[in-house]
Short mmCIF file of C-alpha atoms in Angstrom, two decimals:
data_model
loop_
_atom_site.label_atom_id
_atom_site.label_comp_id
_atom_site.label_asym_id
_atom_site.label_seq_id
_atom_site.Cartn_x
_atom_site.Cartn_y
_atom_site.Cartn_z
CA UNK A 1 -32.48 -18.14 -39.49
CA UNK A 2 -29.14 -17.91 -38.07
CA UNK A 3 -30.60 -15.12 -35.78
CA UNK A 4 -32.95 -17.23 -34.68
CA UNK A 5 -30.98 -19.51 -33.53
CA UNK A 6 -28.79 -17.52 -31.96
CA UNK A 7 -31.74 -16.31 -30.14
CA UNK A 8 -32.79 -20.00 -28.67
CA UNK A 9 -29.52 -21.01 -27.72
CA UNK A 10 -28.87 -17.94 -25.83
CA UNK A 11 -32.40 -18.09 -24.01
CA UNK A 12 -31.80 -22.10 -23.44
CA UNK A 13 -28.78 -21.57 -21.93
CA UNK A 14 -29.69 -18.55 -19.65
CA UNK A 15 -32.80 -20.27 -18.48
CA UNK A 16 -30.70 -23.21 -17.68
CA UNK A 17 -28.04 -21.08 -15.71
CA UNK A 18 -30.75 -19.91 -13.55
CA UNK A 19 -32.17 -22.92 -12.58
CA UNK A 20 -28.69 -24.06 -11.87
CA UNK A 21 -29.40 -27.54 -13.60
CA UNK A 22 -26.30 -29.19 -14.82
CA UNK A 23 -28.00 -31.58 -17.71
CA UNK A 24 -26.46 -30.60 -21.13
CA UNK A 25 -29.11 -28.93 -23.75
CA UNK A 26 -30.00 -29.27 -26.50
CA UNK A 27 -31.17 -27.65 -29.55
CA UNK A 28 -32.18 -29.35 -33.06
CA UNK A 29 -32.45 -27.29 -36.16
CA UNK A 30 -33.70 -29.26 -39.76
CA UNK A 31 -32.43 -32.60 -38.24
CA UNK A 32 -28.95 -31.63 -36.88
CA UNK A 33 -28.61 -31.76 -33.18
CA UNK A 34 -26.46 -29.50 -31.20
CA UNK A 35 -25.40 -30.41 -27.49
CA UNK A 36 -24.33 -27.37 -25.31
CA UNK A 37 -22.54 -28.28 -21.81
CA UNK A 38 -23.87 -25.51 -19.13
CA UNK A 39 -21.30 -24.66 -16.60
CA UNK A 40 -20.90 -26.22 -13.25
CA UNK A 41 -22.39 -23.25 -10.96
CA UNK A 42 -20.47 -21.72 -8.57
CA UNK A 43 -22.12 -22.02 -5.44
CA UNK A 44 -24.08 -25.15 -4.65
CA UNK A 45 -25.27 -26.17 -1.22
CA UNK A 46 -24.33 -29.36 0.44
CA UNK A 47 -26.64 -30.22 2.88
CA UNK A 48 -24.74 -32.99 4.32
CA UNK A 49 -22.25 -30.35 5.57
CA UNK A 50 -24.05 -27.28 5.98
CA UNK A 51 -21.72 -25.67 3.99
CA UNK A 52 -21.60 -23.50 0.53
CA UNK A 53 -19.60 -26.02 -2.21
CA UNK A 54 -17.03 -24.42 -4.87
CA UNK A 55 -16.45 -20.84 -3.42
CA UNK A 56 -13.58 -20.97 -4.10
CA UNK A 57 -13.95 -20.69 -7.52
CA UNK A 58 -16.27 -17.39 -7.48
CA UNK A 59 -13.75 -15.93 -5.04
CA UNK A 60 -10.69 -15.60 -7.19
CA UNK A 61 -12.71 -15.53 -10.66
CA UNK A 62 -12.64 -11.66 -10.63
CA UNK A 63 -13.31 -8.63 -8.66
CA UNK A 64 -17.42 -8.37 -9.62
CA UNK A 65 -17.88 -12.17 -8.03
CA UNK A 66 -14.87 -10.92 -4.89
CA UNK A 67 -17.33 -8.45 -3.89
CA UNK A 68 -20.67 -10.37 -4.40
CA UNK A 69 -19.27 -13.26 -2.43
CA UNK A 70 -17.79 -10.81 0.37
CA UNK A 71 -21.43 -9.16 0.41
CA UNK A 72 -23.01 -12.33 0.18
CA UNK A 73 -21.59 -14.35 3.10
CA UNK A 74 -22.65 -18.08 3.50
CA UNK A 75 -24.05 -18.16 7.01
CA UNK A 76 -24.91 -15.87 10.11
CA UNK A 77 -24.23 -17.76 14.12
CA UNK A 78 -25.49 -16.56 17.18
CA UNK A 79 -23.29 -17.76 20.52
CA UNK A 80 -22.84 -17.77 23.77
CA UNK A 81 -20.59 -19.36 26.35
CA UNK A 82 -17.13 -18.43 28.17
CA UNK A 83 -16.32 -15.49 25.89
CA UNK A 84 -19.72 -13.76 26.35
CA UNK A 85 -22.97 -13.60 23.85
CA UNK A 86 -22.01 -12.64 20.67
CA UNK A 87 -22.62 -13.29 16.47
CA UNK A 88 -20.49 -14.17 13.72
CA UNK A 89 -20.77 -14.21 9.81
CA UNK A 90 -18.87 -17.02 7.81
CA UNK A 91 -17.75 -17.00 4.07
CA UNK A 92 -17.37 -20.76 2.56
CA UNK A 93 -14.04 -21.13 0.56
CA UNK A 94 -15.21 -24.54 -0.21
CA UNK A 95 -17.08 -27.69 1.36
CA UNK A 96 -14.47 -28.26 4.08
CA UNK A 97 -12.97 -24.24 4.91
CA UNK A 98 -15.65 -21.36 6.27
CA UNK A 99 -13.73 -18.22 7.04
CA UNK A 100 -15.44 -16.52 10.37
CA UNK A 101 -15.35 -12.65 11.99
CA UNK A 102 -17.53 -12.40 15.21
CA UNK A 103 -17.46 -10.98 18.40
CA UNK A 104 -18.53 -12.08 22.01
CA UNK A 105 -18.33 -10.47 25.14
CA UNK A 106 -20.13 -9.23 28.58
CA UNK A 107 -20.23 -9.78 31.95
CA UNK A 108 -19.23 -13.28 31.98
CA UNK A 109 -17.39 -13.33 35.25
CA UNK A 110 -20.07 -15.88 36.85
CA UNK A 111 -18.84 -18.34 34.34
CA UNK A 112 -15.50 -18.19 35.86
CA UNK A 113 -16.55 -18.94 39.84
CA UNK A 114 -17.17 -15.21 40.37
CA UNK A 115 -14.10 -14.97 42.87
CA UNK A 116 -10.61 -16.37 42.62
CA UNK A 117 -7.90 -17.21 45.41
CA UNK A 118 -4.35 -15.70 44.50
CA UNK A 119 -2.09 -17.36 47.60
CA UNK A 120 -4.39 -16.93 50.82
CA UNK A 121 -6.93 -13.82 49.56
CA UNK A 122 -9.84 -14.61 47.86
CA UNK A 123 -11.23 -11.97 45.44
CA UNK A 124 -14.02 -10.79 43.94
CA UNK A 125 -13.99 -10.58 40.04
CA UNK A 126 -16.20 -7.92 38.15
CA UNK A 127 -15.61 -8.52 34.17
CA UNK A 128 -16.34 -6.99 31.41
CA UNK A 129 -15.46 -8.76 28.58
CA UNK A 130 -15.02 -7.71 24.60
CA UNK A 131 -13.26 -10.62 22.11
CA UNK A 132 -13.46 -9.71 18.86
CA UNK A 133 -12.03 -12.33 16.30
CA UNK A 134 -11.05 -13.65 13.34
CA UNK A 135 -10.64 -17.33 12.36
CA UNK A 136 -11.44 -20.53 10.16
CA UNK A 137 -13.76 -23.49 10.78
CA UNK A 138 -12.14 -26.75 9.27
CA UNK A 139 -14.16 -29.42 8.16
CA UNK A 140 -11.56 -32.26 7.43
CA UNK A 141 -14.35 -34.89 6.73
CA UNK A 142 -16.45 -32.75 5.15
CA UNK A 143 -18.53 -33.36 7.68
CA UNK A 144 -20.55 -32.18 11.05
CA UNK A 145 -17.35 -32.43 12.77
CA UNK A 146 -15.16 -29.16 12.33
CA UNK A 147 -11.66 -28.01 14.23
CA UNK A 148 -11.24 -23.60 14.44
CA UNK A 149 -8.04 -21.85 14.72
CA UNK A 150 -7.51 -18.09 14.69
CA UNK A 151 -7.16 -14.92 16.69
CA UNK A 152 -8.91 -12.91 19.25
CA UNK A 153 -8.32 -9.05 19.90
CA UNK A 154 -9.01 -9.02 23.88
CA UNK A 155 -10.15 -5.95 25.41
CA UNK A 156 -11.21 -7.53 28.94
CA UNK A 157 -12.03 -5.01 31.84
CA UNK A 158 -11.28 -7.05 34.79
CA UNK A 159 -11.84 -5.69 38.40
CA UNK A 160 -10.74 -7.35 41.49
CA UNK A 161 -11.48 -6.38 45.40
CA UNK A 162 -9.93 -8.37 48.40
CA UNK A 163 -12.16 -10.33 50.90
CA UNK A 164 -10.64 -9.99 54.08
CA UNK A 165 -10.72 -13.06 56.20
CA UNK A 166 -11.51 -12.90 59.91
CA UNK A 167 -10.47 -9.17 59.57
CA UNK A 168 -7.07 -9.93 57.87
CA UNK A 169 -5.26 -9.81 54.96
CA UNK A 170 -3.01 -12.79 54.91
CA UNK A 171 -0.23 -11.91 52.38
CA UNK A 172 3.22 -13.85 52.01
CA UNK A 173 2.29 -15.66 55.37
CA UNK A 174 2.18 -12.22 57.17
CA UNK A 175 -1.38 -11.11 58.39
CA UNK A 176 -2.32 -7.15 58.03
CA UNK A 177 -5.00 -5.81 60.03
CA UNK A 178 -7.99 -5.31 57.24
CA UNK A 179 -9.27 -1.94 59.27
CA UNK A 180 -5.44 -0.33 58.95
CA UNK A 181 -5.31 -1.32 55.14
CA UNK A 182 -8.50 -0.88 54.29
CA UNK A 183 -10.26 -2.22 50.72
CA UNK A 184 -7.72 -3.41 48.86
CA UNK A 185 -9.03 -3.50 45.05
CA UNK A 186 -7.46 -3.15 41.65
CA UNK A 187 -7.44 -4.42 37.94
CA UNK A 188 -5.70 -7.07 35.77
CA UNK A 189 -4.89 -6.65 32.29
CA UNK A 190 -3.71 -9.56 29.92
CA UNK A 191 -0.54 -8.78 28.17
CA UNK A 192 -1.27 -10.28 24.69
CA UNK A 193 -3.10 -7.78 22.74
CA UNK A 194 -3.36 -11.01 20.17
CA UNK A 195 -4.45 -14.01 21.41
CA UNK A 196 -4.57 -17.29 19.30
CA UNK A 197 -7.43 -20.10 19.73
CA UNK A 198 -7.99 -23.82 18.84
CA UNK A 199 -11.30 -25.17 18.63
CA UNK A 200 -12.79 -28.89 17.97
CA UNK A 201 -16.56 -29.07 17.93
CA UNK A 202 -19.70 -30.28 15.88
CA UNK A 203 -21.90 -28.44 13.25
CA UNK A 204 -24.83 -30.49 12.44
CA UNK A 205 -27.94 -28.91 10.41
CA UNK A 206 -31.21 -29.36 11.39
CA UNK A 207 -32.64 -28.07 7.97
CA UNK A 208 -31.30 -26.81 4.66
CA UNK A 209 -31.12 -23.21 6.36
CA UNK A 210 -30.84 -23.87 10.05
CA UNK A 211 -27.91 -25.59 12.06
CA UNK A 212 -26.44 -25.66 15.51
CA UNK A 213 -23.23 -25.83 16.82
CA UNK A 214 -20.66 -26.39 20.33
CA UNK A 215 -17.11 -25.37 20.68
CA UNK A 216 -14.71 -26.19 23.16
CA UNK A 217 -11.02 -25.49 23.26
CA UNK A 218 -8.97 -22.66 24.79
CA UNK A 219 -7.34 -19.10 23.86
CA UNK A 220 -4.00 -17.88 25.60
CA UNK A 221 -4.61 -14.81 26.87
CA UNK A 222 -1.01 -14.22 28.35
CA UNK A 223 0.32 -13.17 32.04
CA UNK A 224 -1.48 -10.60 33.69
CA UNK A 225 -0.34 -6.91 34.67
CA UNK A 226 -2.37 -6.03 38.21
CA UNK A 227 -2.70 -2.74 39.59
CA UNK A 228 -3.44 -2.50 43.13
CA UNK A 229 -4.66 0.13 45.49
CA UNK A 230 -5.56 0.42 49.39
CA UNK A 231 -7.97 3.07 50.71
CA UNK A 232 -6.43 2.70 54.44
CA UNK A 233 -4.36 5.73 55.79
CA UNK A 234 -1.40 5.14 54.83
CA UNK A 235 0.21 4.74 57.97
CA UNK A 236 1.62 1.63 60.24
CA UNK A 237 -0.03 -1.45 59.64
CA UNK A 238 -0.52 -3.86 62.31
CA UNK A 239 0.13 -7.52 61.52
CA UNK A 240 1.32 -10.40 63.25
CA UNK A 241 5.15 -10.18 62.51
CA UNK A 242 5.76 -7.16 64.08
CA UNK A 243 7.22 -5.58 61.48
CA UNK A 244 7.62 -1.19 61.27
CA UNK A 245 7.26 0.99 58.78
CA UNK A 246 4.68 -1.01 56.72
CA UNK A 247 2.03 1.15 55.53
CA UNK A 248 -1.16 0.11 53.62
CA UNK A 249 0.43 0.94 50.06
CA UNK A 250 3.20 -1.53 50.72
CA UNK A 251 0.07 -4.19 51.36
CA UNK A 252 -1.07 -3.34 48.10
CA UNK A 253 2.00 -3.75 46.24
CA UNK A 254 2.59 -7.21 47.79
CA UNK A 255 -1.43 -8.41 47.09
CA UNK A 256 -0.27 -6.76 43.64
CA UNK A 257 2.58 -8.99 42.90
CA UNK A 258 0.81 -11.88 44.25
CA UNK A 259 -1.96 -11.44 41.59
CA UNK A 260 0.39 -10.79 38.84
CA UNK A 261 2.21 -14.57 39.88
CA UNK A 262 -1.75 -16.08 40.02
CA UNK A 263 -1.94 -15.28 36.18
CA UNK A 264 -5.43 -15.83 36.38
CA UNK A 265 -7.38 -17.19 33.09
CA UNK A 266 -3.41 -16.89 31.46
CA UNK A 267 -5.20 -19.71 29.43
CA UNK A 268 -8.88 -18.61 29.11
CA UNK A 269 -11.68 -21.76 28.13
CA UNK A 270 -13.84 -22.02 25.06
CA UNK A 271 -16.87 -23.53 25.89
CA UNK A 272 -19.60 -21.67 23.30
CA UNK A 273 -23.16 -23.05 22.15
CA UNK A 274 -24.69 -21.38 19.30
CA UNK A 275 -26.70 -21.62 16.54
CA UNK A 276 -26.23 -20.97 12.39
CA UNK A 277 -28.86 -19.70 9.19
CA UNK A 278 -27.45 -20.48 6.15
CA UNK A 279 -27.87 -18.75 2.80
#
C-alpha cells in the first residue's frame, strides 16, 4: 500500500510539473488528506513584457540548468539601421534584465550622407562596416520601454577619395592644382578597439512569440587615424601661394592631418529597427 502511494504521489506531482500549474495537489488515502505544494517553475513567460520571468533562478541553480539555459536562449532579433543588418540572441536573467550578443554590419555608408567635408574637401566615403557586440537590455518598468548599455568590437573598413573642386584641392586655405596632385584617397581607422553604447528604445509584442523593437542612442567610436596617398608625380605642385618645393605627397599629408582633426563619426548614431521571436 505504501508503494502505491508512493507511486501516485510521484506521478501527481510529475504530471503537475509538466503542465507547469502551480495549484497544490492533492492525494486522499482511507480518509486522510495529504496536500503537496509543487514548485514555482523556473521559467514562465510574461506576456506583458515579452520577456522570460525567474531566470535567474535556473541560471545559478547548477551547471545541468547553466547549460540548458545558455542553449536555450529566450529570444532571437533581426535589425537593421546605422550599424548595418545584423541578428542577435538574448538570454532573460529575469522580467526586467535580457543579456544580448549580435552583430551588424555592411555597407552602410549611404546612411551617413555618402560623402563628408573635412575643412574645404569634400570626400567620398566607401564603408564596410562589422560591429560585433555584447550588451544588456534593461527593462526598469518591466515594461515595453527598455534602456541598453554595452560594448561593440569595431572592425570598420572606411575608404575615403578627394573631390576636387573646380580642379583644386583647397587645403589649409592654399589651393593645389588637382592634375599635379592627382587622386588623393586613403583610409580612416577608429582608435578604440572597444567601444561602449547607450540605448533607450521600446519593445512591444505583437503576440506571445513575436515582438518588435527601435533603438536610438550612440556608440563612441574614438578619434580617427587617416592614411593618405596621392597618385600625382611627385614633383612641384602648383597652387596659388607660390610656394616651392611642395610635391603631391606633402598634399597628402596635409589632407591627412586635416581628416584626422575632422574625427568623423568619433561618436557614431544608433538608430536600429528590428524585430524579436520569443521562446
Amino acid at each position: 500500500m505504501k508503494l502505491i502511494k508512493l507511486t501516485a504521489v510521484s506521478a501527481a506531482i510529475l504530471a503537475s510539473t509538466a503542465a507547469m500549474a502551480a495549484d497544490p495537489i492533492v492525494v486522499v488515502d482511507n480518509n486522510d488528506a495529504v496536500v503537496y505544494e509543487t514548485a514555482t517553475p523556473a521559467y514562465q513567460y510574461q506576456s506583458d513584457a515579452g520577456v522570460i520571468r525567474n531566470t535567474t533562478g535556473a541560471v545559478v541553480g547548477g551547471t545541468k540548468t547553466f547549460f540548458g539555459t545558455v542553449l536555450n536562449p529566450a529570444a532571437i532579433s533581426a535589425e537593421v539601421g546605422s550599424l548595418g543588418y545584423g541578428a542577435n540572441i538574448g538570454w532573460a536573467l529575469n522580467d526586467k534584465t535580457e543579456l544580448q550578443a549580435g552583430w551588424a554590419g555592411g555597407d552602410v555608408a549611404d546612411l551617413f550622407g555618402g560623402d563628408f567635408d573635412a575643412n574645404d574637401v569634400n570626400y567620398d566615403v566607401d564603408a564596410d562596416f562589422s560591429n560585433p557586440y555584447l550588451g544588456v537590455q534593461l527593462r526598469p518598468a518591466a515594461n515595453w520601454f527598455t534602456m541598453g548599455a554595452g560594448i561593440i568590437v569595431p572592425d570598420n573598413d572606411l575608404d575615403v577619395t578627394a573631390n576636387p573642386e573646380g580642379g583644386v584641392y583647397k587645403i589649409n586655405d592654399v589651393e593645389y592644382d588637382a592634375n599635379d596632385v592627382g587622386v588623393l584617397q586613403g583610409s580612416l581607422e577608429h582608435r578604440n578597439k572597444l567601444a561602449p553604447y547607450l540605448t533607450v528604445g521600446f519593445r512591444p509584442n505583437i503576440t506571445n512569440n513575436f515582438g518588435v523593437f527601435g533603438e536610438i542612442g550612440a556608440a563612441y567610436l574614438g578619434k580617427t587615424d587617416a592614411t593618405v596617398t596621392a597618385n600625382g608625380n611627385n614633383l612641384a605642385v602648383g597652387n596659388d601661394a607660390g610656394l616651392i618645393g611642395v610635391s603631391s605627397n606633402d598634399v597628402a599629408a596635409l589632407a591627412e592631418r586635416e581628416l584626422e582633426d575632422k574625427n568623423w563619426i568619433e561618436w557614431l548614431p544608433i538608430v536600429k529597427l528590428g524585430a524579436t521571436y520569443r521562446f
